XYZ file of C-alpha atoms in Angstrom:
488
model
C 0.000 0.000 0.000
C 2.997 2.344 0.529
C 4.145 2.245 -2.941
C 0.131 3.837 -3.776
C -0.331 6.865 -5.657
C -3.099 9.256 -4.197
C -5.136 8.510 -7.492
C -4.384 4.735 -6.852
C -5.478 4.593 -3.678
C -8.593 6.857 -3.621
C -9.511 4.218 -6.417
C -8.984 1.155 -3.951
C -10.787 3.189 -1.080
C -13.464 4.411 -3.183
C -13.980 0.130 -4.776
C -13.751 -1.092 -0.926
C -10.458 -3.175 -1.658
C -8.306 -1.578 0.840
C -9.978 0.695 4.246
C -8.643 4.084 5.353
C -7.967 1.995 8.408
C -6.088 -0.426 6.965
C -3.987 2.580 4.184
C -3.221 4.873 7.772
C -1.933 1.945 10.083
C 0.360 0.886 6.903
C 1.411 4.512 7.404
C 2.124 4.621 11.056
C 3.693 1.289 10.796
C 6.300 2.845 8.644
C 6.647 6.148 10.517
C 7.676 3.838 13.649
C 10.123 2.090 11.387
C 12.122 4.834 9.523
C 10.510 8.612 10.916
C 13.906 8.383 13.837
C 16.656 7.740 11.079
C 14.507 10.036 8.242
C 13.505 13.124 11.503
C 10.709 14.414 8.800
C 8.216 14.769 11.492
C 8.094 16.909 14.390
C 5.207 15.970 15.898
C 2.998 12.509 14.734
C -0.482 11.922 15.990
C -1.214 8.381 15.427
C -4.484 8.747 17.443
C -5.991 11.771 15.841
C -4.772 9.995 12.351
C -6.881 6.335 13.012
C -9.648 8.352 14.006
C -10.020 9.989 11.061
C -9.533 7.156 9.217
C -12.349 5.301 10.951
C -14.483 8.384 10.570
C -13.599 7.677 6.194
C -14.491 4.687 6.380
C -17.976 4.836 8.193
C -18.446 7.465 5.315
C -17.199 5.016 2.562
C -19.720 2.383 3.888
C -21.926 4.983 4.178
C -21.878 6.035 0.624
C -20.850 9.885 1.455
C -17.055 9.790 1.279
C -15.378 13.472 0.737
C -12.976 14.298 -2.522
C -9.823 13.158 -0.461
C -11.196 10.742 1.845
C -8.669 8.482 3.621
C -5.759 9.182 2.180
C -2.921 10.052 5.140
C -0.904 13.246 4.610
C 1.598 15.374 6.412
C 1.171 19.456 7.507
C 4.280 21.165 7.637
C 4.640 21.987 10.752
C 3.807 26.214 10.335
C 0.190 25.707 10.000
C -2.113 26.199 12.672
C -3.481 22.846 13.871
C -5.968 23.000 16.735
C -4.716 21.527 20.132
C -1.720 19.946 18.134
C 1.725 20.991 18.909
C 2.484 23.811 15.912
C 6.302 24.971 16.245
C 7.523 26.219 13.165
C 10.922 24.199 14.245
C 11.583 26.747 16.361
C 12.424 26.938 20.216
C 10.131 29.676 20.575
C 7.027 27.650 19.629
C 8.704 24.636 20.934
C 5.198 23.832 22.941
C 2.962 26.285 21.195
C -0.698 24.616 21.054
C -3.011 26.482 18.918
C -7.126 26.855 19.542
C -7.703 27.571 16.215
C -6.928 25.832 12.432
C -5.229 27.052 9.843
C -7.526 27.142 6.366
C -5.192 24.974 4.708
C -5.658 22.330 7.375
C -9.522 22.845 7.805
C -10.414 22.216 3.941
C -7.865 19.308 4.197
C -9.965 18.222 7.627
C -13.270 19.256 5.462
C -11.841 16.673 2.203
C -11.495 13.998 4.764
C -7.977 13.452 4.535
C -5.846 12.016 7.670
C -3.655 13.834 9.444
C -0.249 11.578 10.105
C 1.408 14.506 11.926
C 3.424 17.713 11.270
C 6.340 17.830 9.175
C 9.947 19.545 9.979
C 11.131 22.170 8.534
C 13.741 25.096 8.883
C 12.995 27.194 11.529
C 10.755 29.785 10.243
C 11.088 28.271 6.919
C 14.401 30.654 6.825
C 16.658 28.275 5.000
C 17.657 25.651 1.803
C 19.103 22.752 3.734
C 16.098 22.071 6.499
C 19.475 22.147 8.920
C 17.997 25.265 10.683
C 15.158 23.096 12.499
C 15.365 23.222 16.478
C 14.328 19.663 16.014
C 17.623 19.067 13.675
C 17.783 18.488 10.097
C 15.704 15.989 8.228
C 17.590 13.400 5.655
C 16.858 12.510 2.107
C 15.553 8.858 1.773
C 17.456 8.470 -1.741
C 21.053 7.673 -0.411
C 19.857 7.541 3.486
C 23.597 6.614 4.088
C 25.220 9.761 2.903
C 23.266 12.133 4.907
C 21.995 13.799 1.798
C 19.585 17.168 2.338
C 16.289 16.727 1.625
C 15.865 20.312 0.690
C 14.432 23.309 2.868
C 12.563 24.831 3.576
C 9.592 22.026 3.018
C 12.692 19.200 3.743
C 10.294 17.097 6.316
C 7.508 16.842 3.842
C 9.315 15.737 1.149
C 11.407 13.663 2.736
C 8.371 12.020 4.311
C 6.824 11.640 0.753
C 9.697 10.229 -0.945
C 10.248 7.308 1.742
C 6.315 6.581 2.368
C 5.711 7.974 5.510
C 3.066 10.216 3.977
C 1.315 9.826 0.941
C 1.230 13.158 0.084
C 1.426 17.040 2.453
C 1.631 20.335 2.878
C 4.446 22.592 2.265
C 5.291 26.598 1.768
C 7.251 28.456 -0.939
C 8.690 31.716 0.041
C 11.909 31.712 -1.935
C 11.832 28.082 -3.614
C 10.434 25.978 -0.508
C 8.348 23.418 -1.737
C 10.149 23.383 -5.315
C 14.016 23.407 -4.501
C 13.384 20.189 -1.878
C 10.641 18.131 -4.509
C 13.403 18.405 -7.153
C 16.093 16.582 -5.271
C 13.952 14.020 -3.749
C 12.479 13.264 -6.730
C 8.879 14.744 -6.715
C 6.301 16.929 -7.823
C 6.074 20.640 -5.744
C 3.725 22.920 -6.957
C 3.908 26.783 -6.054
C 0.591 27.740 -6.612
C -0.154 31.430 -8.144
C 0.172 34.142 -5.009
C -3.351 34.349 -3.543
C -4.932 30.958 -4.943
C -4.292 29.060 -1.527
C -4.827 31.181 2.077
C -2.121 32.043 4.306
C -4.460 32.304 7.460
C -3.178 30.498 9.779
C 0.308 29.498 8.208
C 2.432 31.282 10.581
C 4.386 34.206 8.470
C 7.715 34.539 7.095
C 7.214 37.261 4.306
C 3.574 38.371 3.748
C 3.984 38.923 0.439
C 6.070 35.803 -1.368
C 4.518 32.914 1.410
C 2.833 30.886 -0.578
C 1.277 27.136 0.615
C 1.166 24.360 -1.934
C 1.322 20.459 -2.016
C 3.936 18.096 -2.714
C 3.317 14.409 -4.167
C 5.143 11.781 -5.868
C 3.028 12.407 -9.672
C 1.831 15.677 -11.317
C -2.188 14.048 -11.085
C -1.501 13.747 -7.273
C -0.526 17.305 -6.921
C -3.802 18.496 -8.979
C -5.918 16.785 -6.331
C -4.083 18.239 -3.242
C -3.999 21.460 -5.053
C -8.058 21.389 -5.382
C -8.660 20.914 -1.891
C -6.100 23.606 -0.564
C -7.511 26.321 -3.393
C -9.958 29.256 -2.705
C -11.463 32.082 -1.581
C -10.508 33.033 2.050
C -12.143 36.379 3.471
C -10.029 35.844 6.314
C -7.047 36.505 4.336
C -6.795 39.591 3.073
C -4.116 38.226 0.015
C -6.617 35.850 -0.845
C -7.672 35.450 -4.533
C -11.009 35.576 -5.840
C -10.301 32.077 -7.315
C -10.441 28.631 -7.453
C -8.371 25.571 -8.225
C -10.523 22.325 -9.553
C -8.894 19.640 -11.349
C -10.136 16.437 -12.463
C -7.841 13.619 -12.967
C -6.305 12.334 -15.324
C -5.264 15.762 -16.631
C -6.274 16.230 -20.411
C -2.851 16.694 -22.148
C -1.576 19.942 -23.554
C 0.555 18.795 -26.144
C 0.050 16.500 -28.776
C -2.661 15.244 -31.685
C -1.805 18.573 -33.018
C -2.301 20.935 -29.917
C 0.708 23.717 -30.399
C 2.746 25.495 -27.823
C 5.029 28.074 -27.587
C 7.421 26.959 -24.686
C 9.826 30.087 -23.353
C 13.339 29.145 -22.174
C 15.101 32.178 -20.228
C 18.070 33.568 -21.933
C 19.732 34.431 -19.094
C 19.906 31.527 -17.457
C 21.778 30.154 -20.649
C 25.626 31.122 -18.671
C 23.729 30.356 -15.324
C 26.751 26.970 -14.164
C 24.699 23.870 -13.553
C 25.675 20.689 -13.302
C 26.031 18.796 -16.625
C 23.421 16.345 -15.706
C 21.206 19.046 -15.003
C 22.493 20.106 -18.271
C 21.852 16.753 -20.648
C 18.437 15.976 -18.567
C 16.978 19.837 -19.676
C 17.920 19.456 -22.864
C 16.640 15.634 -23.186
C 13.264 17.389 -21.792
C 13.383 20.104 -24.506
C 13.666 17.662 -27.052
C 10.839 15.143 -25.859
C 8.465 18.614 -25.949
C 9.228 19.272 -29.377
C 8.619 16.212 -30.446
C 5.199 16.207 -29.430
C 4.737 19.709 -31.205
C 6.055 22.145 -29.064
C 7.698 25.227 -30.491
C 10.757 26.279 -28.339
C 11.438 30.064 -28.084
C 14.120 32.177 -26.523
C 13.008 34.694 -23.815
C 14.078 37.141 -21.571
C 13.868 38.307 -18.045
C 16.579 41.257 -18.117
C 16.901 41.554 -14.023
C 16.195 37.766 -13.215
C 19.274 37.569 -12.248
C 19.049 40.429 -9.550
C 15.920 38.687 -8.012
C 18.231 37.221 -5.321
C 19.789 40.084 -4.279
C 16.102 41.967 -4.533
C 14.523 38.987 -2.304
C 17.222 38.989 0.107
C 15.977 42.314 1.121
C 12.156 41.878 0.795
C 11.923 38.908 2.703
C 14.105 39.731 5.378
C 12.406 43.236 5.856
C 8.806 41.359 6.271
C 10.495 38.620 8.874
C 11.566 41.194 10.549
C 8.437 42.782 11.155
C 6.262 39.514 11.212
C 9.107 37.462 14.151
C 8.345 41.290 16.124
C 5.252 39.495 17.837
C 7.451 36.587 19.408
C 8.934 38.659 22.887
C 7.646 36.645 25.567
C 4.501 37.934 26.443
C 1.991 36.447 25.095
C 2.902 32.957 23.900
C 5.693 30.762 23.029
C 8.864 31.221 24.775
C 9.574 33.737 27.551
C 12.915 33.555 30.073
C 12.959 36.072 32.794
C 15.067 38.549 32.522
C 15.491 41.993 35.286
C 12.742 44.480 33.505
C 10.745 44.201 30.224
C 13.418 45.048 27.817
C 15.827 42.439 29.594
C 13.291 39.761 29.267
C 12.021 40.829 25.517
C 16.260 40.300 24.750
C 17.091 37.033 26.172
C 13.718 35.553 25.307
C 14.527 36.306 21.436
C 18.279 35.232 22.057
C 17.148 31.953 23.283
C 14.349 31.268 21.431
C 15.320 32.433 18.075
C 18.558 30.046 16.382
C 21.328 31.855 14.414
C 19.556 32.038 10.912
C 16.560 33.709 12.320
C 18.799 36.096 13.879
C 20.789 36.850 10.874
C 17.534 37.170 8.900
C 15.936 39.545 11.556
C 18.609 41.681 12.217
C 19.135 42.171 7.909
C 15.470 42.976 7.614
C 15.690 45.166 10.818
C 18.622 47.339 8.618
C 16.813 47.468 5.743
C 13.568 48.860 7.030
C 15.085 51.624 9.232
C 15.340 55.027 7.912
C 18.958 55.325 6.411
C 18.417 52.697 4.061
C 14.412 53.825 2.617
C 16.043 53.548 -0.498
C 17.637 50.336 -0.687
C 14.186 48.402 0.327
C 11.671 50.747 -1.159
C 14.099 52.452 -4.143
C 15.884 49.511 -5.367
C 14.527 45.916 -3.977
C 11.077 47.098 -4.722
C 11.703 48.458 -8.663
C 13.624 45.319 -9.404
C 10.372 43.495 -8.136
C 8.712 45.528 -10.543
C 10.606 45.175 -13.525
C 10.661 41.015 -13.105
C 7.546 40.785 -12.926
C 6.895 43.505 -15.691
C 9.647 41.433 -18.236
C 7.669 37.786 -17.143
C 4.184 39.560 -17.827
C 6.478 40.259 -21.408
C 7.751 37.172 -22.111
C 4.660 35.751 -21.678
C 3.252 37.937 -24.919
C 5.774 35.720 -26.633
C 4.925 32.226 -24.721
C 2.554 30.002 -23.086
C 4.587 28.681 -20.544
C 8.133 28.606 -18.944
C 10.525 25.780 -18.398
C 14.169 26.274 -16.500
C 15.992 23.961 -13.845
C 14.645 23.852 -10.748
C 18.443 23.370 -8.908
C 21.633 23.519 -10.291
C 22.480 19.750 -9.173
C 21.551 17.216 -6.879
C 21.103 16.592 -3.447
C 24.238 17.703 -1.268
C 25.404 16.442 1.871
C 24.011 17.861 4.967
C 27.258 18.697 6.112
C 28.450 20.792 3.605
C 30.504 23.606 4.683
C 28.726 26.520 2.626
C 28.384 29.818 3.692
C 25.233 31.823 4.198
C 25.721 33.728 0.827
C 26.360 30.770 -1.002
C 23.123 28.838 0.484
C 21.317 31.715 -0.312
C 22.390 31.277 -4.111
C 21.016 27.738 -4.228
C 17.641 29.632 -4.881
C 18.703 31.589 -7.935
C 16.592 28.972 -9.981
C 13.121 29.802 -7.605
C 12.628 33.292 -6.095
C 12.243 35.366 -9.354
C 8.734 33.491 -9.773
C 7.725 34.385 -5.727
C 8.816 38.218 -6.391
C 6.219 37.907 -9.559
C 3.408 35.983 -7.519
C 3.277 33.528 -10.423
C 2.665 29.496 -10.901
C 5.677 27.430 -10.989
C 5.714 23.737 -10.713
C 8.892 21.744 -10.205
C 8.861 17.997 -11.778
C 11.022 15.260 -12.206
C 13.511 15.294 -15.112
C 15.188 12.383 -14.934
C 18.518 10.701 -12.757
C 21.853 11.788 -13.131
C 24.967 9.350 -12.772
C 25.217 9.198 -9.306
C 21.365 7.917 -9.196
C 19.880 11.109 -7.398
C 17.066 12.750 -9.064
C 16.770 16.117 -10.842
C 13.775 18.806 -11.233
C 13.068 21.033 -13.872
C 9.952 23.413 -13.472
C 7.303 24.695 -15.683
C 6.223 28.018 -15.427
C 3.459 30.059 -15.646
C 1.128 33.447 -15.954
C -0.834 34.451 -12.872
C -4.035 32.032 -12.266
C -2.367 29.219 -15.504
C -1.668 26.698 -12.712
C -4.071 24.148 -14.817
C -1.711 24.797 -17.738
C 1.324 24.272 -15.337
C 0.229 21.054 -13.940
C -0.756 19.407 -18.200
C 3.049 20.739 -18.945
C 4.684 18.996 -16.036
C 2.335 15.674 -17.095
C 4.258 15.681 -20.297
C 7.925 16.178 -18.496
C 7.070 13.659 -15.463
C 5.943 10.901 -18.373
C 9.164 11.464 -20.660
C 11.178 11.311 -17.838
C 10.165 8.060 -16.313
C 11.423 8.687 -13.137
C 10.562 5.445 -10.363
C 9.694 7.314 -7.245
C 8.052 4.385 -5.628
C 9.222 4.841 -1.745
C 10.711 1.006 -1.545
C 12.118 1.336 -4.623
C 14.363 4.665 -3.679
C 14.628 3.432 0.217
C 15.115 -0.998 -1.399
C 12.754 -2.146 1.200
């Protein structure tokens, strides 16, 4: 049952061959085999997870079963989950029990699915490797042995995808969150358009790039996670007057003589990737055309300024959001001599280095002798990417660049900050534009680890995404059964 697709398995529930009951202990039984060595999950609630799977199946026998009843999943651990342990892998939330649900979780509670537990993460979601946790880093289940990243900041939840101890979850994309981690584990992470999928709840990072989405192991999967998250939220003041409804199978985009302009970003052409990355993209391009796709050259002029633009936005909203964590109201608080004593070695302790780094930055940026720098200059270049995407698209239908420069890395590689923070040159240009980008497997390179490329999109074209990445995930063939990557 592990090795089930979502589609799969809502087909077995749905004919009565297998029970929620039976698909969620499978589940747990796993978690208590591998979750120790994988650390993907904070927090598991077997309990809360077989009740809701006996509550599917009374509604299976019943004949009322929900659009994603039974199937187990995993919430990152930054949305809201009432009375369950939300920390945001921080110390500061360390034992942080909310009384209220996120909307994410609540029209995942209102499709019936079953909530395993709550993923890791990096602390805040500040960070590429996952290594920022409180609750230390989670591993990639592809070459457990090496102590390969699973990715950040969504590393828990795809590292609990990838080795079966969820069949699908939750995840966040600020900078390249939930598409930087699916493409080295080898699955499908969709960043939904800015707005489609609410924020209440999710606790914040920066306002105006967070953006929830799910991760699965096949493009189909994602669709149906996608449907349930999408919509309206009047409690969100971000939120999009839209919806997301897919029905599965997708219809293809491509093919019986369906044409397609496909947009591949000049100036990622001198961009160094490795040369699997390399030979798997073009392999990709070539499948496309072959199926009738017309390949055209496009450009993003300051795409290549959108890290140095996002490394000022974000910060500059952390800083204000991580304001509300001082100790007296929830979460951490250590005593200090007055008010301002105990507001400074609450944050010390509860905060870890990142966070600091990241707060202190955004502090900088937003105070008065540097108005220009976050309003003047990070702001325009915002502007003008999303201005020369809104362009290219005139000349295309869709996108398609890497999604990483390489593989998986170890966990311990010595890197510094600046030089994690350029492993999301690929990602954050489509966050400062608010637009669709889904990352999908492209294939293996030599040393057997997977590789992402992702399709991109206009504002509200995430149906269009989702058909594109069909076409890559099915010319790229890539096994991503969980005992096939983990051999048992």
């Amino acid at each position: 049952m592990i090795n089930l697709t979502i589609t799969e398995a809502l087909k077995k529930l749905k004919s009565k061959e297998i029970s929620a009951t039976e698909l969620t202990k499978a589940y747990l039984n796993r978690i208590d085999q591998y979750g120790k060595d994988l650390n993907c999950y904070i927090t598991v609630t077997p309990e809360r997870a077989l009740s809701d799977a006996a509550a599917s199946d009374a509604r299976y026998a019943a004949g009322t079963s929900l659009p994603l009843d039974g199937l187990p999943i995993g919430m990152k651990d930054l949305f809201a989950t009432k009375g369950i342990r939300t920390t945001a892998a921080s110390r500061m939330l360390e034992n942080f029990i909310p009384q209220y649900e996120s909307t994410v979780s609540q029209k995942f509670i209102d499709a019936g699915t079953v909530l395993l537990g709550k993923t890791n993460l990096d602390e805040f979601a500040m960070g590429t490797f996952s290594k920022t946790s409180y609750f230390g880093a989670p591993i990639n289940p592809w070459q457990m042995e090496r102590k390969l990243t699973a990715g950040g900041s969504s590393g828990g939840a795809t590292s609990a995808i990838a080795s079966g101890l969820a069949i699908g979850g939750t995840g966040t994309d600020t900078g390249g969150s939930i598409r930087f981690p699916s493409a080295i584990t080898g699955l499908v992470g969709m960043k939904p358009t800015y707005g489609l999928c609410s924020r209440w709840g999710c606790v914040a990072f920066a306002s105006s790039l967070d953006t929830p989405g799910p991760i699965a192991r096949t493009v189909d999967d994602a669709a149906l996670l996608l449907s349930a998250m999408a919509g309206h939220d009047e409690k969100d003041s971000t939120s999009a007057s839209a919806g997301f409804h897919a029905h599965t199978p997708l219809e293809p985009i491509l093919g019986d003589g369906k044409k397609l302009r496909i947009g591949v970003i000049k100036e990622f052409a001198n961009v160094e990737v490795s040369q699997d990355m390399k030979r798997l993209f073009e392999a990709r391009i070539a499948d496309l055309k072959s199926i009738g796709a017309e390949i055209v050259e496009v450009s993003i002029p300051n795409i290549l300024n959108a890290l140095a633009a996002y490394y000022i936005i974000a910060p500059a909203e952390a800083s204000s959001n991580l304001a509300r964590y001082d100790g007296m109201r929830y979460g951490l608080r250590v005593e200090g001599e007055n008010i301002y004593d105990t507001f400074k070695k609450t944050r010390a302790a509860g905060f870890g280095e990142e966070v600091q780094r990241r707060m202190i930055v955004g502090t900088a940026v937003l105070s008065s002798e540097s108005y220009e720098v976050y309003f003047m200059q990070a702001a325009r270049v915002r502007r003008m990417i999303s201005d020369s995407f809104n362009k290219a698209f005139n000349e295309c239908d869709l996108i398609i660049c890497p999604a990483s420069a390489g593989t998986a890395m170890p966990l311990d590689s010595d890197l510094t900050p600046l030089e994690y923070y350029a492993l999301d040159l690929f990602t954050v240009a489509m966050n400062l534009a608010g637009i669709p980008a889904c990352s999908v497997p492209a294939g293996l390179a030599e040393n057997g680890l997977p590789l992402g490329v992702q399709v991109v999109g206009k504002r509200f074209d995430d149906m269009r995404v989702l058909q594109l990445a069909k076409h890559i995930e099915q010319f790229a063939g890539v096994d991503n059964r969980p005992t096939k990557i983990m051999g048992k």
